[in-house]
XYZ file of C-alpha atoms in Angstrom:
602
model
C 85.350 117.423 178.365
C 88.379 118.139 176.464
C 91.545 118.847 178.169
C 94.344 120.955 177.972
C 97.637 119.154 177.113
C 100.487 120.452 178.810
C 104.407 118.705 178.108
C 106.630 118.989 181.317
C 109.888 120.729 180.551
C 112.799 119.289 180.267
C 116.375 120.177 179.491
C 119.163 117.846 177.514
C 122.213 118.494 179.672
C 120.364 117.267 182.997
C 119.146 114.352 181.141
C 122.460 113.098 179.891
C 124.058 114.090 183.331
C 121.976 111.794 185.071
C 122.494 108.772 182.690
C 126.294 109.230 182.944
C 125.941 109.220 186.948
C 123.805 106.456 186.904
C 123.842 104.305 184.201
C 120.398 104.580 183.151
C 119.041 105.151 180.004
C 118.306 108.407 178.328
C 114.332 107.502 178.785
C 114.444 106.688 182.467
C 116.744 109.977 183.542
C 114.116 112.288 181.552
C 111.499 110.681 184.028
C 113.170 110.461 187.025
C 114.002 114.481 186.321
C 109.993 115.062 185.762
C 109.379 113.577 188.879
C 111.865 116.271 190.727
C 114.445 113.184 191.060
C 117.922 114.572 189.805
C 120.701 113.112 192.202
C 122.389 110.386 191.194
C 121.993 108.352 195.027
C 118.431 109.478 195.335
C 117.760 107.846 191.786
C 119.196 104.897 192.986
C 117.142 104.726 195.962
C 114.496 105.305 193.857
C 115.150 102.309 191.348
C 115.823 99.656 194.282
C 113.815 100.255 196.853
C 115.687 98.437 199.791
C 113.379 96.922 202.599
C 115.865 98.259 205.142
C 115.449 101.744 203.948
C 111.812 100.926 206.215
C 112.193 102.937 209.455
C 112.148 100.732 212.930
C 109.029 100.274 214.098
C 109.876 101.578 217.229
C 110.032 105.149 216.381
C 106.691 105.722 214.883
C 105.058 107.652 216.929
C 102.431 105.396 219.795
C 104.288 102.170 218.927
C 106.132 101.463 222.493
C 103.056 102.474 224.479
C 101.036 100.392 221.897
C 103.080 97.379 222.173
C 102.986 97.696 225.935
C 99.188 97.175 225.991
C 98.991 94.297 224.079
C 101.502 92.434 225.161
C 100.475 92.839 228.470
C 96.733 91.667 226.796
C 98.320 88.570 225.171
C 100.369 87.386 228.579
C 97.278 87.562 230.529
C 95.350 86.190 227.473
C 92.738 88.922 227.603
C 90.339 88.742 224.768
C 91.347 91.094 222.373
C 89.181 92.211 219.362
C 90.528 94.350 216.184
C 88.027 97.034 215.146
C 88.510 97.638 211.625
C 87.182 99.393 208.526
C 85.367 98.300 205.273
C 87.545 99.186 202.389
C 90.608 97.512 201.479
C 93.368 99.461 203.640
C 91.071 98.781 206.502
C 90.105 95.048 205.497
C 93.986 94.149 205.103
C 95.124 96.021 208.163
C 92.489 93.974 210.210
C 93.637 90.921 208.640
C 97.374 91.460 208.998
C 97.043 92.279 212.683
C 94.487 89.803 213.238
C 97.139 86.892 211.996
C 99.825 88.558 213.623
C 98.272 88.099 217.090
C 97.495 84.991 216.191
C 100.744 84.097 215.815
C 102.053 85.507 219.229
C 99.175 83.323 220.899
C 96.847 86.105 221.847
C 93.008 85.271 222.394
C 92.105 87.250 219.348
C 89.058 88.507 217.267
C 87.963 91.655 214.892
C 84.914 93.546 213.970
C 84.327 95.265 210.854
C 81.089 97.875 211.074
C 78.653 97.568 208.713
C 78.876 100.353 205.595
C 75.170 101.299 205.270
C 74.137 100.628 208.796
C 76.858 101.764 210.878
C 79.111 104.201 208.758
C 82.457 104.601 209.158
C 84.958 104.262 212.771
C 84.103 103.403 216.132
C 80.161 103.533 217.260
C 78.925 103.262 220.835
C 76.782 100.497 219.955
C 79.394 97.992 219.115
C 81.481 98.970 221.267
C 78.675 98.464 224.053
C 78.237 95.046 222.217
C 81.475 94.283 222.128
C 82.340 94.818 225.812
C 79.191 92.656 226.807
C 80.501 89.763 224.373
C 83.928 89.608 226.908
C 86.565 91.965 225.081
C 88.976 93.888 227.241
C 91.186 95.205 224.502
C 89.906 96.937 221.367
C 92.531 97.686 218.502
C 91.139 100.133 215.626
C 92.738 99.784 212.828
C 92.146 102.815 209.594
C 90.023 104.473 212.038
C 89.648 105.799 215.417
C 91.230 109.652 215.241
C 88.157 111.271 215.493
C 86.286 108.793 217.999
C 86.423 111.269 221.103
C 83.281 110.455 222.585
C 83.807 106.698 221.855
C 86.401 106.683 223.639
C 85.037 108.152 226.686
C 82.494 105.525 226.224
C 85.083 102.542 225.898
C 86.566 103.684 229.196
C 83.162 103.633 231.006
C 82.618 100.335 229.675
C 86.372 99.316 231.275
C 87.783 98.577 227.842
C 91.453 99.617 227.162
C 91.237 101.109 223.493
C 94.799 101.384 221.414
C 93.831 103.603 218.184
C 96.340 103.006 214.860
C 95.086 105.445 212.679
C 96.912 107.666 209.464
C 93.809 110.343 209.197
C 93.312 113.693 210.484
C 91.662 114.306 214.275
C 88.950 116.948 214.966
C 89.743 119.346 217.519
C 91.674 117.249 219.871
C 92.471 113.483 219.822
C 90.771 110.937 221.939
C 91.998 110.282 225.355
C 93.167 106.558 224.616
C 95.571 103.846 226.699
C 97.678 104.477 223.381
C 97.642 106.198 219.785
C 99.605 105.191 216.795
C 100.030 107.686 214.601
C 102.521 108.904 211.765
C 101.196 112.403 212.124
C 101.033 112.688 216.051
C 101.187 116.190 217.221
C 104.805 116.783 218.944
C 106.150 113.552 216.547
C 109.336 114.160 214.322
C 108.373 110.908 211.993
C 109.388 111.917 208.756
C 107.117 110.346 207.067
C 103.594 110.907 207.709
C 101.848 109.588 204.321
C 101.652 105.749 205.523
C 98.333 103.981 204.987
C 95.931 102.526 207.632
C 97.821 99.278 206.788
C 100.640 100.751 206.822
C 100.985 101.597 210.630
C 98.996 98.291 211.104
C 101.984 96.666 209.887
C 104.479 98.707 211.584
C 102.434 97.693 214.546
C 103.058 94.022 213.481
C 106.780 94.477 213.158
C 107.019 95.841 216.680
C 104.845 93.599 218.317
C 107.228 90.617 216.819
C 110.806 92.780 217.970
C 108.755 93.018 221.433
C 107.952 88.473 221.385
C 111.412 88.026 219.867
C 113.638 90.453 222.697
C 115.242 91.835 219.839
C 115.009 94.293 217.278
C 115.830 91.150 214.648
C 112.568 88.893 215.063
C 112.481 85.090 215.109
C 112.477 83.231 212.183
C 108.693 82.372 212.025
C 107.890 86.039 212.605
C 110.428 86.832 210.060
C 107.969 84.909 207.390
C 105.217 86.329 208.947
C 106.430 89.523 207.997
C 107.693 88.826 204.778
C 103.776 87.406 203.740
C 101.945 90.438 205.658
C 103.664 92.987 203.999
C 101.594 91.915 200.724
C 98.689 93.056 202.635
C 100.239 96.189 203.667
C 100.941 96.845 199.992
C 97.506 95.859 198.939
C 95.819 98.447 200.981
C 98.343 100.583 200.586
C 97.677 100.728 196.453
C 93.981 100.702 197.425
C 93.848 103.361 199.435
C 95.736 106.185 196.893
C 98.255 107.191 199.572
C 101.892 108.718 197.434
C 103.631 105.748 196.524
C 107.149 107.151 197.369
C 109.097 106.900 200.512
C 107.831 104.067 202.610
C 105.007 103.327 200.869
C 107.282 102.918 197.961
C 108.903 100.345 199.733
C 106.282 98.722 201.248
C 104.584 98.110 197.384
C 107.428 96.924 195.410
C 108.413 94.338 198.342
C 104.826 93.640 199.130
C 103.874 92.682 195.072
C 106.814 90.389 195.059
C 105.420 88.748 198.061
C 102.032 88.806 197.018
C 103.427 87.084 194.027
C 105.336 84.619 195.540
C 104.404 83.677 199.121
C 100.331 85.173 199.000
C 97.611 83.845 201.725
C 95.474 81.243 201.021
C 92.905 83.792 200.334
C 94.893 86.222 198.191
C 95.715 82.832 195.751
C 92.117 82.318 195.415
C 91.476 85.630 194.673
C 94.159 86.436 192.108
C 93.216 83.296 190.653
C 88.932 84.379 190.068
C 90.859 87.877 188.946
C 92.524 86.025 185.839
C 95.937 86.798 186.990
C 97.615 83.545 187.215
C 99.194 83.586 184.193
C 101.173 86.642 185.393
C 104.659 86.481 185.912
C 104.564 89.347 188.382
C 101.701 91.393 189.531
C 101.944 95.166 189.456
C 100.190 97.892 191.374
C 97.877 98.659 188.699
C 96.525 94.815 188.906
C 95.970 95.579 192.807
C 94.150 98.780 191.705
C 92.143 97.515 188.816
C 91.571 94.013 189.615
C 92.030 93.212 193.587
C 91.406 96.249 195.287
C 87.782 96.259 193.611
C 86.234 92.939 194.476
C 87.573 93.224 198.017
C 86.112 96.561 198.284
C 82.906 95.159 196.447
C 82.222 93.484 199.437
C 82.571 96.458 201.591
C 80.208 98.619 199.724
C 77.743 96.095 199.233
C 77.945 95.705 203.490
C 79.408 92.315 203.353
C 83.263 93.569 204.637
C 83.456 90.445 206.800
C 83.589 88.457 204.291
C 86.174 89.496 202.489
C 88.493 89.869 206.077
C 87.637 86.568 206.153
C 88.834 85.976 203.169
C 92.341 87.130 203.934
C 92.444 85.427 207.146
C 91.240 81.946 206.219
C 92.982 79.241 206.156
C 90.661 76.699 204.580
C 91.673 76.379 200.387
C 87.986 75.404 200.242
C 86.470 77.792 201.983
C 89.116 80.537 200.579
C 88.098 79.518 196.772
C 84.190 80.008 197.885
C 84.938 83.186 199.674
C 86.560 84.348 196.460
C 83.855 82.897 193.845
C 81.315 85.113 195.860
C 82.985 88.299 196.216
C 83.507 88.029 192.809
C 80.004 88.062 191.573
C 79.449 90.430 194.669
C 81.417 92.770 192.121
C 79.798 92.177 188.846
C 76.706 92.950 190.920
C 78.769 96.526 192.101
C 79.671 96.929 188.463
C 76.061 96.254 186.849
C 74.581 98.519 189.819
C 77.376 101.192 188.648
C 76.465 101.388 185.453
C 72.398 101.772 185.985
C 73.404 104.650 188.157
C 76.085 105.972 185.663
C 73.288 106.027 183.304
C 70.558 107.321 185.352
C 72.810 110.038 186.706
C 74.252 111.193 183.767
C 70.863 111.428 182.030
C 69.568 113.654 184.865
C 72.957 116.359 184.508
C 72.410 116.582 180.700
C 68.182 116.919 180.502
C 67.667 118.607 184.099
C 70.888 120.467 184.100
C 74.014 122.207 182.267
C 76.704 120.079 182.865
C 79.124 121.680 181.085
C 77.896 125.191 182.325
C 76.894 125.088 185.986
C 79.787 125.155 188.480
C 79.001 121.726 190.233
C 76.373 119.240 190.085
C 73.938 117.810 192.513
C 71.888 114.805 191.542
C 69.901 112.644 193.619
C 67.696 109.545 192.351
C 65.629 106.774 194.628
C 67.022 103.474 195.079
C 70.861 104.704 194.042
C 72.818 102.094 195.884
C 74.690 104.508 198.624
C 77.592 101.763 198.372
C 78.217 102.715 194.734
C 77.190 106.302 193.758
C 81.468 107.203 195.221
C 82.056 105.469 192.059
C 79.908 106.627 189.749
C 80.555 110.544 191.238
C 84.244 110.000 190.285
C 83.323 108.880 186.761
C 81.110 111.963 186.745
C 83.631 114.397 187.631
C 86.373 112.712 185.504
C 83.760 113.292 182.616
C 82.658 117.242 183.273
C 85.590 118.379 185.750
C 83.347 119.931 188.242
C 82.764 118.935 191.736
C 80.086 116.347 192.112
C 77.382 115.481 194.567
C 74.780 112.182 194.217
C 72.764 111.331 197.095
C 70.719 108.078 196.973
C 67.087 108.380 198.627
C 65.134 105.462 199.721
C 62.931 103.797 197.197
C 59.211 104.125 199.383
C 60.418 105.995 202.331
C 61.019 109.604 203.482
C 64.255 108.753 205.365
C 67.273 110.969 204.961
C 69.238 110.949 201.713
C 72.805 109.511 201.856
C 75.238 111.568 199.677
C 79.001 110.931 198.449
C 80.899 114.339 196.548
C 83.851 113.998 194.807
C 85.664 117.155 194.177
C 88.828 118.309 191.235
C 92.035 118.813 191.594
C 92.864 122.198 193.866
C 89.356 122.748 195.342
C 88.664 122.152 198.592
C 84.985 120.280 199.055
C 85.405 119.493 202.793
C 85.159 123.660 203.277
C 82.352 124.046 200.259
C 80.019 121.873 202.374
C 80.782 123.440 205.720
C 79.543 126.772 203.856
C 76.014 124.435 203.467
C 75.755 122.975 206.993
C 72.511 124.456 207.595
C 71.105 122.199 204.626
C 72.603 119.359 205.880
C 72.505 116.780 208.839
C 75.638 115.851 209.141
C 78.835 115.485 206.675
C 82.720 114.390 206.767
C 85.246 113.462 204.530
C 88.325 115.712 203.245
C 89.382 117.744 200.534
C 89.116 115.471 197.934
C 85.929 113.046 199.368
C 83.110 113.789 201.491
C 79.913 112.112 202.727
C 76.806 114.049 203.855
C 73.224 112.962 205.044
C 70.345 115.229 203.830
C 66.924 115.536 204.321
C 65.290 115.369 200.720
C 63.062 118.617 201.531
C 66.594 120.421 201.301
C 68.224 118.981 198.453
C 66.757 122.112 196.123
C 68.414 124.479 198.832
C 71.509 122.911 199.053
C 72.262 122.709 195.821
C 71.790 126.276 195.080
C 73.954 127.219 197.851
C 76.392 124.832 196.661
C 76.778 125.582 193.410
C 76.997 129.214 193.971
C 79.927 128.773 196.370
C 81.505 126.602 194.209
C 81.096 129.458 190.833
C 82.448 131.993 193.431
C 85.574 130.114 194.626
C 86.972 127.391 192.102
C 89.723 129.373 190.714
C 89.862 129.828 186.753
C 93.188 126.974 186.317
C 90.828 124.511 188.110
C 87.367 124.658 185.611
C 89.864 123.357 182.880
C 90.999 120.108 183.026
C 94.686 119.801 182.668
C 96.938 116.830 181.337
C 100.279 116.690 182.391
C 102.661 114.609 179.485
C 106.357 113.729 180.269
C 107.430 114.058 176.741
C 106.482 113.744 173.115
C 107.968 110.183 171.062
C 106.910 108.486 167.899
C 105.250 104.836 168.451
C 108.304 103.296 167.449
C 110.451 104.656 170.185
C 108.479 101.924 172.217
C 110.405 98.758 171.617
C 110.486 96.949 174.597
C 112.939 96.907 175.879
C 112.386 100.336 176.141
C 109.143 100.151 178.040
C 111.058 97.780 180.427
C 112.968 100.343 181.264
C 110.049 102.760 182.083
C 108.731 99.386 184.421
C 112.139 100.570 186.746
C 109.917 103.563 187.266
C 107.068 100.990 189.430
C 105.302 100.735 191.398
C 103.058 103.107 189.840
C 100.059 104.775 191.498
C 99.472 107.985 193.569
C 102.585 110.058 193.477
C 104.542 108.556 191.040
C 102.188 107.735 188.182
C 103.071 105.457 185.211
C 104.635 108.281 182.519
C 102.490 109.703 179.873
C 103.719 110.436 176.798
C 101.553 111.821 173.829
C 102.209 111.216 169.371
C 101.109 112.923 166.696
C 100.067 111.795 163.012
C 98.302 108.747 164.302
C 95.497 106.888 162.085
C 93.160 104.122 162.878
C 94.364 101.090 161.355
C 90.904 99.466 161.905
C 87.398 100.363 163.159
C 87.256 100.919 166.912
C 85.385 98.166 169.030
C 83.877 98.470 172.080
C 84.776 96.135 175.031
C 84.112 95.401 178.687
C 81.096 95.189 180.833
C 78.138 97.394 178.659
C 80.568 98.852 176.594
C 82.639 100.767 178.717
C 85.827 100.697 177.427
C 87.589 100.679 174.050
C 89.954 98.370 171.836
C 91.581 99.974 168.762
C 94.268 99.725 166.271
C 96.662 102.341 165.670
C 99.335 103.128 163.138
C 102.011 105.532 162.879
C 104.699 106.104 160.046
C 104.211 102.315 159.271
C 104.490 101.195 162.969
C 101.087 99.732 163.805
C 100.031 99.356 167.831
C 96.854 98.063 169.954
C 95.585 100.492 172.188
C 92.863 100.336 175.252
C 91.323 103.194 176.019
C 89.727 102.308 179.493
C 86.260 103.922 180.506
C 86.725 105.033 176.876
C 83.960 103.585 175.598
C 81.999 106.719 174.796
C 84.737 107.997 172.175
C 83.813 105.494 169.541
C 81.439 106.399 167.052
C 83.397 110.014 167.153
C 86.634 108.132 166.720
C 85.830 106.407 164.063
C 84.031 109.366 162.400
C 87.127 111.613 162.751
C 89.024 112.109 159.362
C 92.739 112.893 159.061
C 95.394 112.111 161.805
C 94.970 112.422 165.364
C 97.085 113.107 168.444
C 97.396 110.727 170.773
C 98.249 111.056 174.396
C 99.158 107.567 175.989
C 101.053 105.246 178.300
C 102.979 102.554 176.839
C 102.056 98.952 178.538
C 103.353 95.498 178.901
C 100.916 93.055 178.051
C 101.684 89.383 179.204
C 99.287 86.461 176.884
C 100.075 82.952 177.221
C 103.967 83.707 178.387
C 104.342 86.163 175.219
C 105.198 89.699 176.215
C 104.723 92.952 174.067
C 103.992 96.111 173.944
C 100.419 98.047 173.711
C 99.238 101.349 175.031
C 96.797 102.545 177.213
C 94.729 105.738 175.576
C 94.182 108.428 177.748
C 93.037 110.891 175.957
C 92.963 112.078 171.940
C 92.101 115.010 169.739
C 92.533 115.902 166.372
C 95.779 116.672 164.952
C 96.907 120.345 165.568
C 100.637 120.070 165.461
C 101.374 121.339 168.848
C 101.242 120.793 172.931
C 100.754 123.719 174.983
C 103.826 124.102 176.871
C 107.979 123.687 176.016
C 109.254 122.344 172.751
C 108.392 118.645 173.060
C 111.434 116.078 173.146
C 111.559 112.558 171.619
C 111.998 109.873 174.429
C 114.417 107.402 173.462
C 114.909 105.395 170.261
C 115.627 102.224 169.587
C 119.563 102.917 169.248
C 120.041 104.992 172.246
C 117.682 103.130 174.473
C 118.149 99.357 174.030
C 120.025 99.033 177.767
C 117.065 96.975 180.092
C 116.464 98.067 183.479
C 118.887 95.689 185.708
């Protein structure tokens, strides 16, 4: 679906302000400025992210009552057992808490539910299992807010339950021996965006102030800390919480770690990931390249294995571990695309997909693991909210559903408007899960969709792209886009700038790349200054990309690429159209130029 381009305003006098204050260059004040960064200290903070600009431990909200219990668990060496979740922010929290109690001696295990069988947070049934098994502490990590009955049902079984936890409660929280929380109700913690690994590493910290008798922990915890905050930042990234603030921190310390001191698991993995030859890793190689093969494992209901993975401390077994979630991805990917296909097929022959409000597509034997993934690609292609539900290849058993939702609508409240369709169903805003019975399906969707025509406001049927500024190709020396990297870690909140050309030819035909196809390699050229660009997921532009005459606009973000120790430039396509001459919005401005932007970031 074409989108609307849209260039952020800007104005010279703030620009040139800034880079007097701070010493930065004219490209790197414009983008502070368009991420509502004008103040010369806060720009600072923002471009050296200090590790003691993290907030004690101590005053997140649940920590001291928190510590208390397990402390008390480790002295008396009661066997304690980390309940954890299957994607990455809850597969690295485990894992970081897991070694930290280690550490501190503690007769330690964890427990990660199974996807398909078990769903998400606490059940009765492993907890029941659990206590039987000798536990006497459970720790949740990335789950727990909503388990009020569990709880109730930990407490008749005599387990003490601590819940660490950053997502929102139902009606009231569970009654719990203690509750870590950035978001408690009655809390003052400014910052309440943390991931599940996040507060698990908080947690950490604490727990090693509390061993040490001092707010400045021993030197072996200090280490500890310095290698478990890669973790933190892995899940983190993974789980699409604002990078700014803490979080901010917690990345750009965490990928130097993760670069330099990573577990014996994390090597092997970076290592099947091709990343070696990296000189640093960034966010987006978490994103693109970690985050997925851990969470591979997860979807495909083999999450202990991949915990394991991060906790191991066999190189053997860690290389294995790491060879096998890595095909457990290429089978995630190749199950992806079938359902890609399949699903896509259905919305264009069975249904308008460019006319109905929303779509709702179910198909037997859709892996429930994947079809998150393939509703994201879905709604990224037709900017409507999106529902696939997988149904059982031979039996009548409930269909499993996953919606994904745009920007500014609110799905969580679409599907409560449907709950008489539906058995059950969770999620937020942005994500939900449902479970339907297949006789139903027709009804819900009609419901559905006709709450979605009625209620998605006009702004949010088109799909908008938001560009920081307008520059020829050749403003992108690099030393340049060096300067831009100041700008990382890039993700969720603070994404990697976007800039947009016009007047751009293909240099060469367009080739096709990646797994089936999916994404796209192709030379550009611009007023003599040729450029590669990858246009990921792009795949499906090429034969009208290459069958386009005359220039095109291009709007992009410009890339390091690192090949056998050289370094240079390329761009990552992210959207193009045929030349017009103009951008919706304020008079575009040219970022930079080789003359007035040759200062690298320090």
């Amino acid at each position: 679906m074409q989108k609307r381009w849209r260039i952020r305003p800007h104005d010279p006098d703030r620009i040139a302000a800034l880079q007097r204050a701070t010493g930065v260059s004219a490209v790197v004040a414009q983008l502070l400025i368009a991420r509502g960064i004008e103040e010369p200290t806060a720009a600072q903070i923002f471009l050296e992210p200090k590790l003691s600009a993290l907030r004690d431990p101590q005053l997140l909200p649940g920590i001291p009552q928190a510590v208390e219990v397990i402390h008390a668990a480790i002295t008396s060496r009661e066997r304690i057992v980390i309940y954890g979740d299957y994607d990455v922010d809850g597969m690295t929290a485990t894992a970081l808490l897991w070694r930290c109690l280690k550490l501190l001696g503690a007769d330690v295990g964890y427990y990660v539910p199974h996807r398909l069988d078990e769903g998400y947070g606490l059940n009765d049934e492993a907890l029941t299992k659990l206590a039987a098994q000798g536990a006497r502490l459970v720790i949740t990590v990335d789950c727990g807010a909503t388990a009020v009955a569990e709880a109730e049902t930990a407490r008749r079984l005599g387990l003490k339950l601590v819940i660490t936890d950053h997502h929102l409660w139902a009606d009231r929280l569970p009654e719990v021996d203690a509750l870590v929380h950035p978001r408690l109700p009655g809390s003052s913690y400014p910052f309440g965006d943390l991931s599940g690994s996040g507060v698990a590493f908080k947690l950490a910290w604490a727990l090693c102030q509390k061993a040490s008798n001092a707010t400045k922990v021993a030197p072996r915890m200090k280490d500890f800390l310095l290698q478990a905050i890669a973790l933190a930042s892995l899940g983190t990234v993974a789980d699409v919480v604002p990078l700014v603030d803490e979080n901010r921190v917690l990345v750009r310390h965490g990928l130097m770690s993760l670069s330099q001191h990573p577990t014996l698991g994390l090597t092997a993995l970076i290592q099947v990931a091709e990343l070696t030859k990296k000189s640093q890793l960034d966010a987006e190689d978490v994103a693109f390249s970690l985050a997925p093969r851990l969470n591979a494992a997860g979807r495909l209901g083999q999450a202990q294995l991949a915990v394991e993975l991060l906790t191991t401390e066999s190189e053997e077994r860690a290389l294995a571990l790491a060879q096998y979630i890595n095909e457990l991805n290429n089978s995630r990917q190749s199950l992806e695309r079938s359902i890609y296909l399949a699903a896509n097929k259905q919305a264009q022959e069975e249904f308008d997909p460019h006319g109905d409000a929303a779509l709702v597509l179910a198909g037997r034997g859709w892996h429930a693991g994947v079809i998150g993934i393939v509703a994201s690609r879905l709604v990224e292609k037709y900017h409507r909210p999106v529902v696939l539900i997988s149904l059982d290849q031979v039996s009548v058993a409930p269909g499993a559903g996953s919606a994904r939702s745009v920007p500014g609508f609110d799905l969580h409240a679409a599907l409560a408007t449907c709950a008489d369709h539906l058995l059950g169903f969770g999620g937020h805003a942005a994500a939900a899960g449902l479970k339907i019975e297949e006789t139903r399906i027709e009804l819900f969707r009609s419901q559905f969709c006709e709450h979605v025509a009625e209620t998605i406001a006009a702004e949010h049927r088109e799909p908008e792209l938001w560009i920081d500024a307008e520059a020829p190709l050749s403003a992108f020396s690099l030393p340049v886009v060096t300067q831009i990297e100041s700008l990382a870690p890039f993700g969720q909140g603070n994404r990697r700038p976007l800039l947009c050309a016009n007047d751009v030819r293909l240099a060469a035909p367009p080739t096709k790349i990646g797994g089936g196809g999916r994404h796209l390699s192709l030379k550009l050229v611009q007023h003599g200054v040729a450029m590669r660009a990858v246009a990921f997921g792009g795949g499906e532009w090429a034969e009208e990309i290459e069958g386009t005459e005359g220039p095109l606009e291009i709007a992009f973000r410009p890339v390091i690429n690192e090949f056998r120790g050289q370094r240079k430039v390329e761009i990552q396509l992210a959207d193009w159209r045929v030349a017009t001459g103009s951008v919706d919005g304020p008079a575009a401005v040219a970022v930079g130029s080789p003359a007035s932007s040759s200062r690298q970031a320090g």
